Each structure stands twice: as structure tokens, then as C-alpha cells.
Coordinates of C-alpha atoms in Angstrom, one line a residue:
X1 CA 49.8 93.7 94.3
X2 CA 53.1 92.1 94.7
X3 CA 53.2 89.0 92.6
X4 CA 55.7 86.1 94.5
X5 CA 57.4 83.3 92.0
X6 CA 57.8 79.9 93.7
X7 CA 55.4 81.3 96.7
X8 CA 58.3 83.4 98.4
X9 CA 60.6 85.7 96.0
X10 CA 58.7 89.1 95.4
X11 CA 59.1 89.8 91.9
X12 CA 58.6 93.7 92.5
X13 CA 60.7 94.6 95.5
X14 CA 63.4 92.0 94.5
X15 CA 65.8 94.2 92.7
X16 CA 66.9 92.2 89.5
X17 CA 63.7 89.6 90.3
X18 CA 61.8 91.2 87.1
X19 CA 64.4 91.1 84.8
X20 CA 65.8 87.4 85.5
X21 CA 62.4 86.3 84.7
X22 CA 61.7 87.7 81.6
X23 CA 65.1 87.1 81.0
X24 CA 64.3 83.2 81.8
X25 CA 61.3 83.0 80.0
X26 CA 62.5 84.0 77.2
X27 CA 65.7 82.1 76.8
X28 CA 63.2 79.1 77.9
X29 CA 61.4 80.2 74.5
X30 CA 64.4 80.2 72.7
X31 CA 66.3 77.0 74.1
X32 CA 63.1 75.0 73.7
X33 CA 61.6 76.2 70.2
X34 CA 65.5 76.1 69.0
X35 CA 65.8 72.3 70.5
X36 CA 62.0 71.4 69.4
X37 CA 63.3 72.0 65.7
X38 CA 66.4 71.0 65.4
X39 CA 64.9 67.6 66.9
X40 CA 61.2 67.1 66.2
X41 CA 60.6 65.5 70.1
X42 CA 58.5 67.1 71.8
X43 CA 59.6 65.7 75.6
X44 CA 63.0 66.5 75.6
X45 CA 62.6 70.3 73.9
X46 CA 60.0 70.9 77.0
X47 CA 63.4 69.5 79.0
X48 CA 66.1 71.9 77.3
X49 CA 62.7 74.3 77.7
X50 CA 63.0 74.4 81.4
X51 CA 67.1 74.0 81.7
X52 CA 67.2 77.3 79.5
X53 CA 64.7 79.2 81.9
X54 CA 66.7 78.1 84.8
X55 CA 69.6 78.9 83.1
X56 CA 69.3 82.1 82.3
X57 CA 67.5 83.3 85.1
X58 CA 70.1 82.5 87.6
X59 CA 73.1 83.5 84.8
X60 CA 70.9 87.2 84.7
X61 CA 69.9 87.4 88.3
X62 CA 73.9 86.7 89.3
X63 CA 75.2 89.4 86.8
X64 CA 72.5 91.8 87.3
X65 CA 73.2 91.2 91.5
X66 CA 76.7 91.8 90.5
X67 CA 76.9 95.9 88.9
X68 CA 73.6 96.5 91.6
X69 CA 76.9 95.7 94.1
X70 CA 78.8 97.9 91.9
X71 CA 76.9 100.2 91.9
X72 CA 76.4 100.9 95.6
X73 CA 79.8 101.1 96.3
X74 CA 80.6 103.8 93.7
X75 CA 77.9 105.8 95.1
X76 CA 79.7 105.0 98.3
X77 CA 82.3 105.7 97.7
X78 CA 81.3 109.3 95.7
X79 CA 78.7 110.5 99.0
X80 CA 82.0 109.5 101.0
X81 CA 83.9 112.4 99.0
X82 CA 81.2 114.8 98.2
X83 CA 80.7 114.7 102.2
X84 CA 85.4 114.6 102.5
X85 CA 84.8 117.4 100.0
X86 CA 82.6 119.4 101.7
X87 CA 84.0 118.8 105.3
X88 CA 87.6 120.3 103.5
X89 CA 86.8 123.0 101.5
X90 CA 89.0 126.1 101.7
X91 CA 91.0 124.4 105.2
X92 CA 94.4 123.4 105.3
X93 CA 93.5 120.0 104.5
X94 CA 91.9 120.9 100.9
X95 CA 93.8 118.7 98.2
X96 CA 92.9 121.7 95.7
X97 CA 93.8 124.4 97.8
X98 CA 96.9 125.7 96.1
X99 CA 99.5 126.2 98.5
X100 CA 101.8 129.2 98.9
X101 CA 105.3 129.6 99.9
X102 CA 104.5 131.1 103.0
X103 CA 101.6 128.2 103.8
X104 CA 104.7 125.4 103.2
X105 CA 106.6 127.4 106.3
X106 CA 104.2 127.3 108.4
X107 CA 103.3 123.8 108.0

């Protein structure tokens, strides 16, 4: 069973969506309650809580997606490096292979 936020954001299958909503709700609670304790104005505190939710959710969303993109790039580079290691291992193109004097004169 999937949970769709605002009718289009599937929180269960979209990466970073669940954490963003959870951190957004926590930010909303902190900002709204903090503003209420400071000013005792209910309506204005609710406005601040909504703003805190949006800012916290979007901030964590971009932070999480950026880290996810970096992780995917590192995984792709590692996968390509492993493929090259398997492909070139033992050949004359192997960078880890020690070249002797006779191999240097041949090439």
C-alpha cells in the first residue's frame, strides 16, 4: 500500500521523500511551538509552522537528493573501475603490473 502526499508524491517509492516529510513535520513543530512560546499568537504561529515545514522539507529534500546523486556517481565509477580491473588484469595494459626491462624494450 502506497501513501501519496498531495496526490502525486508517492512517499514509499520515491527516494528521500519519507525522510523529507518526517524532518519537515519535526521542523514545523519546532518552529511553530517556538514562535508560540515567544509571542503567544496562535494564528501567526501556525503560519510560521507551515513555513517551517516547507523550508525544512525542501531543504532536506535537496540535501538528500544531492547526496544520492553523489553516491550514484561514486558507484558508477567504482563499477567501471572494477570492470576495467577484470578486463586488464594480467595484460600489458594492467597499471599494477610491474614492468621488467625486457618488457620495456619490447614496447
